[in-house]
Coordinates of C-alpha atoms in Angstrom, one line a residue:
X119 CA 11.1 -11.2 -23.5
X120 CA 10.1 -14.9 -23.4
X121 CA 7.9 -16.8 -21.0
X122 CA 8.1 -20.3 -20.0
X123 CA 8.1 -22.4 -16.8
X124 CA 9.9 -24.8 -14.4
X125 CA 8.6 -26.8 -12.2
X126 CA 5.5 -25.1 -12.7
X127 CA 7.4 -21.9 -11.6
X128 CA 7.2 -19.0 -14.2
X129 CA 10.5 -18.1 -15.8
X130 CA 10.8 -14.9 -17.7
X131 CA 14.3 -14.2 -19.9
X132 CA 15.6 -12.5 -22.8
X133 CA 19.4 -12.4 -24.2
X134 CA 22.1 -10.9 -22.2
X135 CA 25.8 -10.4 -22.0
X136 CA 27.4 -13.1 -19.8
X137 CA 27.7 -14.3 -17.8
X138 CA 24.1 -15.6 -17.4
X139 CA 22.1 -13.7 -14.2
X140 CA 19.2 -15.0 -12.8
X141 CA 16.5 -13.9 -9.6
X142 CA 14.6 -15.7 -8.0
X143 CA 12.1 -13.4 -6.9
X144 CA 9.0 -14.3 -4.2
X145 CA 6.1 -11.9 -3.8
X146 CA 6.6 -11.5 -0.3
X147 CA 8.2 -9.0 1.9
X148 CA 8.2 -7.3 5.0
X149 CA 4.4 -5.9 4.7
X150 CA 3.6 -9.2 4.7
X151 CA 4.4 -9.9 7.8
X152 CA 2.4 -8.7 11.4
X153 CA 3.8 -7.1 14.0
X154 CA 4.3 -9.7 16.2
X155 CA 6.4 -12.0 12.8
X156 CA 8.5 -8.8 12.2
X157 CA 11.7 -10.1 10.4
X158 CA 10.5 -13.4 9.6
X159 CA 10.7 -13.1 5.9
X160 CA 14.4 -11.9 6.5
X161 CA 15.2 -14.7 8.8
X162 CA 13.9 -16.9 6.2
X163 CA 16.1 -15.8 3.4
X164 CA 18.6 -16.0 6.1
X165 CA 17.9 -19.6 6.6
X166 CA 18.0 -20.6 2.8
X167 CA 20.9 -18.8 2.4
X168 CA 23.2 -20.3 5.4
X169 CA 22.6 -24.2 3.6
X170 CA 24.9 -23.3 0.8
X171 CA 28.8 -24.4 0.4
X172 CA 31.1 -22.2 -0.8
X173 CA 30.4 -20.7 -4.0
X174 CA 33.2 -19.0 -5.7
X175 CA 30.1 -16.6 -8.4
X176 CA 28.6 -13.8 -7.2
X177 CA 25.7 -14.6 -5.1
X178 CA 23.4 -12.6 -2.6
X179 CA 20.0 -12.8 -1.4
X180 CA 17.6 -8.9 -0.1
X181 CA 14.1 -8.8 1.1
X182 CA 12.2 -5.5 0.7
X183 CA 9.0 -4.1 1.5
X184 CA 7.6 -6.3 -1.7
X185 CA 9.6 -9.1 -2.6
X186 CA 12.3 -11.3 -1.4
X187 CA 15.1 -12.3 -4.2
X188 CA 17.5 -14.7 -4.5
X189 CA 20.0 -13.9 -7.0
X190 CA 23.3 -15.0 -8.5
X191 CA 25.3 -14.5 -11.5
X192 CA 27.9 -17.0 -13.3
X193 CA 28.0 -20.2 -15.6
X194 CA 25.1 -21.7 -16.7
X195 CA 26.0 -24.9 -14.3
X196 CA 26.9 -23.0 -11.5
X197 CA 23.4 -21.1 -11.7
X198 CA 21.4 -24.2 -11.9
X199 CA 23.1 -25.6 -8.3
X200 CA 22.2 -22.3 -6.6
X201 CA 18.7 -22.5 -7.7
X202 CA 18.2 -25.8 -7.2
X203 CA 20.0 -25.6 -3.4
X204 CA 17.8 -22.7 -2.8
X205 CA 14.6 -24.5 -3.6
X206 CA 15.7 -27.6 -1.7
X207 CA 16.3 -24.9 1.5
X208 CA 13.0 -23.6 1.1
X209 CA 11.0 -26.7 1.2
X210 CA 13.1 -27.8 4.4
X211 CA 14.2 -24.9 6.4
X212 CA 16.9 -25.1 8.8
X213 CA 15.0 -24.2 11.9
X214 CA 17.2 -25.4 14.7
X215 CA 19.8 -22.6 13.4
X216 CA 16.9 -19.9 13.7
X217 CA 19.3 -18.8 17.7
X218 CA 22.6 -18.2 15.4
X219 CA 20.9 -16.3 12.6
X220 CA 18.9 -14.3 14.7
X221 CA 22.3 -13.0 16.5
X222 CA 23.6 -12.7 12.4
X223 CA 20.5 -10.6 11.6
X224 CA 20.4 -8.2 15.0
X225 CA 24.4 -7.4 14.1
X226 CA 23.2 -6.9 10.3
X227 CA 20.7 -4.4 11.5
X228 CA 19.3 -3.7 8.1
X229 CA 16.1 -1.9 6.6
X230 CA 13.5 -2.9 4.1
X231 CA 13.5 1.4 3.4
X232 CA 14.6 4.9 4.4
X233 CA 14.1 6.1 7.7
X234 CA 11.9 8.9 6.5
X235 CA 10.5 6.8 3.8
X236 CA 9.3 3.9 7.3
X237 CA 7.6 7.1 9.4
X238 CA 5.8 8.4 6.3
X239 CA 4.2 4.8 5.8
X240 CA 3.9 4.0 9.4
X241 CA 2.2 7.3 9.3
X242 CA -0.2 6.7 6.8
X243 CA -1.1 2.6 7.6
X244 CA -0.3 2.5 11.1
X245 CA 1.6 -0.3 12.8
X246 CA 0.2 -3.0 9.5
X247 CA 1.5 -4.0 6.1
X248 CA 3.6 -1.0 4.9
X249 CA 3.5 0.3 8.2
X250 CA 5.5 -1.7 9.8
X251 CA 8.6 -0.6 8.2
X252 CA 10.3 1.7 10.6
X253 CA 9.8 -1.2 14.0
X254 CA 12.5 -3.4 15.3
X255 CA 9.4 -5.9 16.5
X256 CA 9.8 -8.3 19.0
X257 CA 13.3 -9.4 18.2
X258 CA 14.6 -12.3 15.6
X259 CA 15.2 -14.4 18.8
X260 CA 11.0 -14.3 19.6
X261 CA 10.0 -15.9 16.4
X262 CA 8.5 -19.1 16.8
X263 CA 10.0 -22.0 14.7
X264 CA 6.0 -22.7 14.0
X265 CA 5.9 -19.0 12.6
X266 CA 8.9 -19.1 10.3
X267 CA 7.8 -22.4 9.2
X268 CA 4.0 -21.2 8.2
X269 CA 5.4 -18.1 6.9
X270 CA 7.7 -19.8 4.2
X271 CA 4.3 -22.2 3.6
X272 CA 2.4 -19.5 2.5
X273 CA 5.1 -17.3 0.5
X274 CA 7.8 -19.1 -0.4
X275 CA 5.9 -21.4 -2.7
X276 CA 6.1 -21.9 -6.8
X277 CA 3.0 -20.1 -7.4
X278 CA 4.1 -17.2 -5.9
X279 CA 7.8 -17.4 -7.4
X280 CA 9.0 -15.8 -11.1
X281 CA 12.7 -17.0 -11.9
X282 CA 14.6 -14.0 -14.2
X283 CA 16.9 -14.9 -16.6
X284 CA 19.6 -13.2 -19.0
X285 CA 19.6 -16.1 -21.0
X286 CA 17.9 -19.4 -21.6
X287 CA 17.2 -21.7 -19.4
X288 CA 19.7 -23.9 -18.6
X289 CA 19.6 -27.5 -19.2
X290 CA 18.8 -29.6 -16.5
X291 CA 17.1 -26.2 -14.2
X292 CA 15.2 -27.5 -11.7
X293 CA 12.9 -25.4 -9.1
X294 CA 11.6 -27.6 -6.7
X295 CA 10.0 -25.6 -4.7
X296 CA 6.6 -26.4 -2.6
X297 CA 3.0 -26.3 -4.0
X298 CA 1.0 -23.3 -2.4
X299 CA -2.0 -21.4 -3.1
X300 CA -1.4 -17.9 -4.0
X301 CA -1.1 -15.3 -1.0
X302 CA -4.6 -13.7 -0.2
X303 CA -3.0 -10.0 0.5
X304 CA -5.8 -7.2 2.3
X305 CA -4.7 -3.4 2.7
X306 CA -4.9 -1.8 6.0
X307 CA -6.8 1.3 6.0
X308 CA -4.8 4.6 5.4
X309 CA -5.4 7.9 6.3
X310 CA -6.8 10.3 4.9
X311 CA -6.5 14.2 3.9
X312 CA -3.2 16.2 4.2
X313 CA -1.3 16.4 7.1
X314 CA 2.2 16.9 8.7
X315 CA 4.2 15.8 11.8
X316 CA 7.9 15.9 13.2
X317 CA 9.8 12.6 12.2
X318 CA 13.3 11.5 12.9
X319 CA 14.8 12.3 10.2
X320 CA 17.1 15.6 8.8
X321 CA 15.6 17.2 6.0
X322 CA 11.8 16.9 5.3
X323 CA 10.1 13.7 3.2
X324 CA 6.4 13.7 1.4
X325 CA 4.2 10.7 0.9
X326 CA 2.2 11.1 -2.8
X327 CA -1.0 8.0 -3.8
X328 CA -0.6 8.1 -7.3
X329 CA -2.3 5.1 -9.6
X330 CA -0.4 2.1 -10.6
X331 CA 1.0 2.7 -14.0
X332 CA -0.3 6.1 -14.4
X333 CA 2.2 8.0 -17.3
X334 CA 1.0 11.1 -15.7
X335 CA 2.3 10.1 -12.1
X336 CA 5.6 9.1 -13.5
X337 CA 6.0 12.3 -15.7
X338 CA 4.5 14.4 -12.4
X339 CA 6.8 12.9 -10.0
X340 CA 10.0 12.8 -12.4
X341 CA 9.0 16.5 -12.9
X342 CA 8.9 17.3 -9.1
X343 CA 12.4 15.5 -8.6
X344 CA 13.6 17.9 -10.9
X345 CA 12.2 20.8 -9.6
X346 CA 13.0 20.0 -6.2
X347 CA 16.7 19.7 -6.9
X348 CA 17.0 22.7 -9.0
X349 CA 15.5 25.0 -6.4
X350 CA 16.8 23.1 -2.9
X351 CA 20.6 22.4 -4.1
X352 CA 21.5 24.5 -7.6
X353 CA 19.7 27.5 -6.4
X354 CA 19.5 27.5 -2.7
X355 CA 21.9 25.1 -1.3
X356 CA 20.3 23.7 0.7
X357 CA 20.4 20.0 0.1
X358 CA 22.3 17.7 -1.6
X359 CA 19.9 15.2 -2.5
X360 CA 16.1 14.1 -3.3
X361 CA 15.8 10.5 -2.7
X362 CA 12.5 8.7 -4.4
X363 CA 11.0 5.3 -3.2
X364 CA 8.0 3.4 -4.0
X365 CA 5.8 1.3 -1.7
X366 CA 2.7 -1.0 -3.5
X367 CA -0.4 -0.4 -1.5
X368 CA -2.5 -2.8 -3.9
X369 CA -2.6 -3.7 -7.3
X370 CA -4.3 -0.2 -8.5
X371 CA -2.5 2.7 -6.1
X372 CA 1.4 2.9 -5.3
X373 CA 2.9 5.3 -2.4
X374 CA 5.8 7.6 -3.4
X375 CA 8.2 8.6 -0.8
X376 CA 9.9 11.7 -1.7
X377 CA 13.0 13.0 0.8
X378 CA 15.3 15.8 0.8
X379 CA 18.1 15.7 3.1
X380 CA 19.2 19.4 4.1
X381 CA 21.9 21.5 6.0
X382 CA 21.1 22.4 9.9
X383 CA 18.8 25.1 10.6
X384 CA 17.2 24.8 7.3
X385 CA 14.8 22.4 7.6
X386 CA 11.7 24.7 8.2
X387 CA 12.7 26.0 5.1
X388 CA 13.1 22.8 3.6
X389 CA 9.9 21.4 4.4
X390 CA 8.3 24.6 3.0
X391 CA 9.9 24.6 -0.3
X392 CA 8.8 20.5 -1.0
X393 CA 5.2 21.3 0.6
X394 CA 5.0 24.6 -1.6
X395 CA 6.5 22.5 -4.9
X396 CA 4.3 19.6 -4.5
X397 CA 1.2 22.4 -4.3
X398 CA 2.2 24.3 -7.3
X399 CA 2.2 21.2 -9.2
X400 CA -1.2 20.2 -8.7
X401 CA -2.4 23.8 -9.2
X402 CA -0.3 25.2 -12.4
X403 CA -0.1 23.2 -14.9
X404 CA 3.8 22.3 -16.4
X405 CA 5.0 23.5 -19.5
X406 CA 5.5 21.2 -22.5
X407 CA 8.7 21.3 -22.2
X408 CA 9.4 20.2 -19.4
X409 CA 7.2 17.0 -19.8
X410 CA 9.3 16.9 -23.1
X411 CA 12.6 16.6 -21.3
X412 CA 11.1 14.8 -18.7
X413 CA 10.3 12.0 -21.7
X414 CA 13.7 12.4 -23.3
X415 CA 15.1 11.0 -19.8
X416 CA 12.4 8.1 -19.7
X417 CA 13.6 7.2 -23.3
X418 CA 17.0 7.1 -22.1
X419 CA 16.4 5.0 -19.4
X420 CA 14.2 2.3 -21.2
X421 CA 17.1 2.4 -24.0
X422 CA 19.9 1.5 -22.1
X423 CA 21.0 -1.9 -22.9
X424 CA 21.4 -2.4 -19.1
X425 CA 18.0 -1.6 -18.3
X426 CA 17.5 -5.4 -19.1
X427 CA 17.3 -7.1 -15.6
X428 CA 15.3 -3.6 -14.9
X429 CA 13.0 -4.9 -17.2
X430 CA 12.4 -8.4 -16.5
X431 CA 11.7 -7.1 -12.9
X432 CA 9.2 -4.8 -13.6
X433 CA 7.6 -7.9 -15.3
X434 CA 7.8 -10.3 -13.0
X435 CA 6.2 -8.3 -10.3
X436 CA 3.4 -7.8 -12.9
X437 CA 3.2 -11.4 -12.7
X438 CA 3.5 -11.6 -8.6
X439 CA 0.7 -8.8 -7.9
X440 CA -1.4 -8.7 -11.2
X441 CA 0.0 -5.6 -12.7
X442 CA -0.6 -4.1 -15.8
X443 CA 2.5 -5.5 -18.0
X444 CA 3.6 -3.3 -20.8
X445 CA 7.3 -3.0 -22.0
X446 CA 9.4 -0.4 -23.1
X447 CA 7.9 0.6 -26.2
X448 CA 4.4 0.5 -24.9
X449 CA 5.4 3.0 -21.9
X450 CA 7.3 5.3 -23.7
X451 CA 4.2 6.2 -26.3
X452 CA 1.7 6.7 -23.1
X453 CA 4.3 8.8 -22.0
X454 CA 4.5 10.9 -24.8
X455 CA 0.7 10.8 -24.9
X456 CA -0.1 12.9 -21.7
X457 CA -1.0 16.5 -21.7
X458 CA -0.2 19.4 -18.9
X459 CA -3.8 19.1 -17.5
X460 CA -2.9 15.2 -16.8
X461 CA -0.3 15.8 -14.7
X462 CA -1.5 18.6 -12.8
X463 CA -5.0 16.5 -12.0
X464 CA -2.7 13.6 -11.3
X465 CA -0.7 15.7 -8.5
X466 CA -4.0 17.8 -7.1
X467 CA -5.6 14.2 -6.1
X468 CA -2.1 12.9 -4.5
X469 CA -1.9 15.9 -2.3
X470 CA -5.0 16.0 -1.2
X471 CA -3.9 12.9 0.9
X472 CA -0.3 13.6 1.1
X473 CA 1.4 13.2 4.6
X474 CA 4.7 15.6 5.0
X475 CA 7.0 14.3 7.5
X476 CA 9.6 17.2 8.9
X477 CA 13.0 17.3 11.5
X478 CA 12.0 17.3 15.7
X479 CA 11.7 21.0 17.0
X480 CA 10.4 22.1 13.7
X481 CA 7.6 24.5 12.8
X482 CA 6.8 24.8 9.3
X483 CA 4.1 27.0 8.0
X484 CA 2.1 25.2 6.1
X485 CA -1.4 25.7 4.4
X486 CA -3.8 22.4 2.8
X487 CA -5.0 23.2 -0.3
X488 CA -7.6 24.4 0.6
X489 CA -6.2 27.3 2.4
X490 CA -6.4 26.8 6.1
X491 CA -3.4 25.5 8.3
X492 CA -2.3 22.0 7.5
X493 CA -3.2 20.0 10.8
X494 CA -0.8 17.6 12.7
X495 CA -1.2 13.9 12.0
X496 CA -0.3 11.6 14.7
X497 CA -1.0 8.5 16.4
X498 CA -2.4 11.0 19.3
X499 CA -5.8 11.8 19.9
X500 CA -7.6 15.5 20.3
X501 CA -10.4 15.8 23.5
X502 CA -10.1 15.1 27.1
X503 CA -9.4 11.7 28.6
X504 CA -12.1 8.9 29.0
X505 CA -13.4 8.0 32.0
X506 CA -11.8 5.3 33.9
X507 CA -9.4 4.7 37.1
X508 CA -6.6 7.4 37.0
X509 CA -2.9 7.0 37.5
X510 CA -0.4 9.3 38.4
X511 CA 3.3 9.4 38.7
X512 CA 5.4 8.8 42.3
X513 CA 4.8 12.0 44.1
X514 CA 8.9 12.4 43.8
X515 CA 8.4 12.5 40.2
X516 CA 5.7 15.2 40.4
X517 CA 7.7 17.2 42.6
X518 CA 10.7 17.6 40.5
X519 CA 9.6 17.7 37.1
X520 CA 6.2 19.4 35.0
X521 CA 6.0 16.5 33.0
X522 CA 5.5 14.2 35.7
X523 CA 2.8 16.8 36.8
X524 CA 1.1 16.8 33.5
X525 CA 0.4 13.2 32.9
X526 CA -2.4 11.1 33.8
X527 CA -2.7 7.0 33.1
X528 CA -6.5 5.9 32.7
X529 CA -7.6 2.1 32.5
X530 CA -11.3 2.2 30.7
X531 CA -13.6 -0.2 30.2
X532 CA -11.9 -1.2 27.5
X533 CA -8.2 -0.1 27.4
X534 CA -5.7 2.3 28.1
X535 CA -5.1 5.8 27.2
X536 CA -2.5 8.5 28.7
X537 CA -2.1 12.3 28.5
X538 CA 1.8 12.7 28.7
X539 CA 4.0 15.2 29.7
X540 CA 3.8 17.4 26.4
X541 CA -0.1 17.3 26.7
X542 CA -0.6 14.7 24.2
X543 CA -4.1 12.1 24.4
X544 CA -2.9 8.3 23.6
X545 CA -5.6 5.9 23.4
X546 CA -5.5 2.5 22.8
X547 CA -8.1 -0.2 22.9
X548 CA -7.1 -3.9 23.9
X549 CA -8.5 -4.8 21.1
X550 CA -6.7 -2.7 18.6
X551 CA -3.5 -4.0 20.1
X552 CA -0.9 -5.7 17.7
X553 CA 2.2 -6.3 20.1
X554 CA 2.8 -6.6 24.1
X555 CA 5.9 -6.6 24.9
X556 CA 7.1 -7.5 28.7
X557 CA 10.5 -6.8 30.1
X558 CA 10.0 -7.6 33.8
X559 CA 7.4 -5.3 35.6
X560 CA 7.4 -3.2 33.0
X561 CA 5.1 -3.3 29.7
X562 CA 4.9 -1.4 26.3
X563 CA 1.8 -1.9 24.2
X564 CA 2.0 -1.1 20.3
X565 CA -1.3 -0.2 18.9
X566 CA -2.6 -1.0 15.3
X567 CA -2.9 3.2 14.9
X568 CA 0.8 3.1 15.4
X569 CA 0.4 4.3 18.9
X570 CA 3.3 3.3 21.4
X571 CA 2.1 3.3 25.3
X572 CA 5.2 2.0 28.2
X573 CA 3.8 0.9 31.9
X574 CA 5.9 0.6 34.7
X575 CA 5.5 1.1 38.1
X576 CA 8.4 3.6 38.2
X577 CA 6.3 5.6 35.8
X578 CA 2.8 5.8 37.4
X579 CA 2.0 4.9 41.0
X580 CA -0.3 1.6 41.4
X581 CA 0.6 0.7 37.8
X582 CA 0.5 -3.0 38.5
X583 CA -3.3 -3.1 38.7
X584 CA -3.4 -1.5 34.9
X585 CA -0.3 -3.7 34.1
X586 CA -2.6 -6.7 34.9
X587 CA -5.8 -5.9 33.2
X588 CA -3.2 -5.7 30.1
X589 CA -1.6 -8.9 30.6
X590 CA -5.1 -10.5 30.8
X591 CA -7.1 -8.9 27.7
X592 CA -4.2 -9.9 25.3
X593 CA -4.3 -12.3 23.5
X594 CA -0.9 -14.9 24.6
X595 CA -0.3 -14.9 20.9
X596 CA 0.6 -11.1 20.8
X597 CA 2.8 -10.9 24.1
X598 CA 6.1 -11.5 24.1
X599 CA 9.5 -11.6 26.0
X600 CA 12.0 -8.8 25.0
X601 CA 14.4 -9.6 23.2
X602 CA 17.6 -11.2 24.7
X603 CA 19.7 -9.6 21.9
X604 CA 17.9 -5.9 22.5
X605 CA 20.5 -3.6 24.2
X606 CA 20.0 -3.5 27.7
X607 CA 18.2 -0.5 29.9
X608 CA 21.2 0.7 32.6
X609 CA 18.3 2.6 34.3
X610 CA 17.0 -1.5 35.1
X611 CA 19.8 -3.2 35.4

């Protein structure tokens, strides 16, 4: 692999088949972002991407939890144009078309990850960085043209750009991107110890903290794949699939996002069987061969002469986030280095903060390992309700249904908090607010604990007074209009 730059952008290539591929890759994606800027990083490639003519070479542009790319594929000359138009776009953003690409982007209605993959971070980081994966946000039409424009002045800049390359670069490739200083990132808080909760999802999902470039995490977790799919599909039938992901928490510890879809009415047993796998693993250690056959498949992989653009990825996000860089060759032999007690170690520390995400209406029995029941995690609280000025619902409401009965509103000192119909405690401090959202009389707050509160007057008699003190300890810059492209409410209109 060689290493040069552009432009003072770094450019990393190595020989290919034509025709020549490049990516354009920025270390920026939708962690990135808050909650109140959800989308902008989209939007953004959006904008780039709508200043092009016609181009008659493969082209396409995908933003991810990570990184945004830019990529294309075709004659040497043809690559150099895209590049050089996507640059240009970047350093002058079309922002007066931000209406029509927001209505492009709401009818797109993509994902930066899985659905169980966006609970299981929003589980473990809350409603910031990773967390914010599985939220719609505000809506692309609430970004502010200021936002989008500060947002691609802090990403989408040559120091925080690696081009790829299947080739040399062309003559005459020009990146002219804007200076920048490079992005100052900070990890939100995660949670800790083991825990489990009901997701929307079919199937059950696992979130494993394993360190950056550990062979023993990669030979653990290739292992438990295997395992999984042997005993859920070949043996039990079960499931068809286990899907594996990969979120970067910082540059020393990366989230893996385990999922198995299932048939209906097995997912209690589903859950079990990944909960009980993922257990065994850090308890017993594996035999050598299975690591052995575990290697043979990583020497596959790293052989294939397609795993090149594989390859020059993996090292150009070493270069975006300041990750060890080794190549093929390097891995492979730490690979073949680790021993059974490696990977077991490996696997007892990542469950002992694993978070298990399972189907609605589900009940799996579950043990930590350290014996006793596996407690719930949510975003709702255990104890009794602060002290404050109680709400209730319309007496209607509390006449016909045992929900209605059930709940309480509170306004504290110093926010809001809400026992609901299913006995559940929400609390959520003004200042741990990240989003306010206001659709008429009614508001919904989003906490940074990825706690979701609604008030409305049709919901708790003399709402308006709590409905005020919200309005007025939120900062304006959190608050927000909903969106005009959001589907409408028929209950409010």
């Amino acid at each position: 692999m060689q290493r040069t730059t552009v432009d003072g952008v770094t450019v990393l290539w190595a020989p290919g088949p034509a025709p020549l591929s490049a990516a354009l890759t920025f270390g920026c994606g939708a962690r990135d972002e808050s909650f109140r800027t959800i989308g902008v990083t989209h939007l953004i490639e959006h904008l780039a991407m709508s200043t092009l003519p016609r181009l008659h070479h493969e082209h396409n542009a995908s933003v991810d939890l990570e990184v945004t790319r830019f990529t294309a594929s075709g004659r040497p000359e043809q690559i150099t144009a895209f590049l050089a138009a996507i640059c240009a776009a970047l350093s002058d953003l079309p922002l007066d078309r931000i209406r029509h690409e927001a209505g492009i982007l709401t009818a797109e209605a993509s994902s930066v990850t899985s659905p169980a993959a966006a609970f299981l971070l929003n589980q473990r980081f809350g409603a910031r960085g990773p967390g914010l994966a599985p939220y719609v946000g505000p809506g692309y039409d609430r970004l502010p043209a200021d936002a989008v424009r500060a947002h691609a002045a802090a990403y989408f800049t040559r120091v925080n750009a690696v081009l790829q390359l299947t080739g040399p670069p062309p003559e005459g490739l020009r990146l002219p991107l804007p200076d920048g200083r490079p992005p100052q990132r900070t990890t939100p808080a995660a949670r800790t110890g083991p825990s489990w909760d009901e997701a929307p999802i079919e199937g059950a999902a696992i979130a494993l903290a394993t360190p950056v470039g550990s062979p023993a995490a990669a030979l653990g977790l290739a292992l438990l794949e295997h395992r999984l799919t042997e005993l859920a599909r070949h043996r039990r039938g079960l499931s068809y699939a286990v899907q594996a992901e990969s979120s970067l928490r910082d540059a020393h510890t990366v989230d893996t996002l385990l999922s198995l879809d299932c048939r209906p009415g097995q997912e209690a047993e589903t859950a079990e069987l990944l909960w009980q796998e993922v257990l065994r693993l850090g308890r017993e250690l594996p035999t050598e061969a299975e690591l052995k056959d575990e290697i043979e498949g990583f020497r596959e992989s790293y052989e294939d002469p397609r795993a090149l653009e594989a390859e020059l990825d993996r090292a150009a996000c070493a270069q975006l986030f300041g990750l060890p860089s080794r190549d093929a060759a390097a891995r492979l032999a730490a690979l073949r280095a680790v021993v059974p007690e490696d990977v077991r170690a490996c696997l007892a520390r990542a469950t002992a903060g694993a978070q298990l995400a399972v189907a609605p209406d589900v009940e799996p029995r579950l043990a930590a390992p350290d014996g006793r029941p596996l407690p719930r995690g949510a975003c709702w609280e255990h104890g009794v309700l602060p002290a404050g000025e109680v709400f209730r619902p319309p007496l209607s409401a509390r006449a016909r249904y045992g929900a209605a009965r059930r709940s309480r509103l509170v306004l504290t000192g110093d926010g809001v908090a809400e026992i609901d119909g299913d006995g559940r405690l929400h609390h959520i401090r003004f200042d741990e607010i990240v989003g306010l959202e206001r659709d008429g009389d009614d508001r919904t707050l989003f906490g940074a604990s990825g706690c979701l509160m609604e008030l409305s007057p049709r919901k708790y008699s003399g709402c308006g007074k709590v409905i005020r003190a919200v309005d007025a300890a939120v900062p304006a810059g959190l608050a927000y209009e909903v969106s005009a492209l959001a589907p409408q409410d028929p209950e409010k209109t």
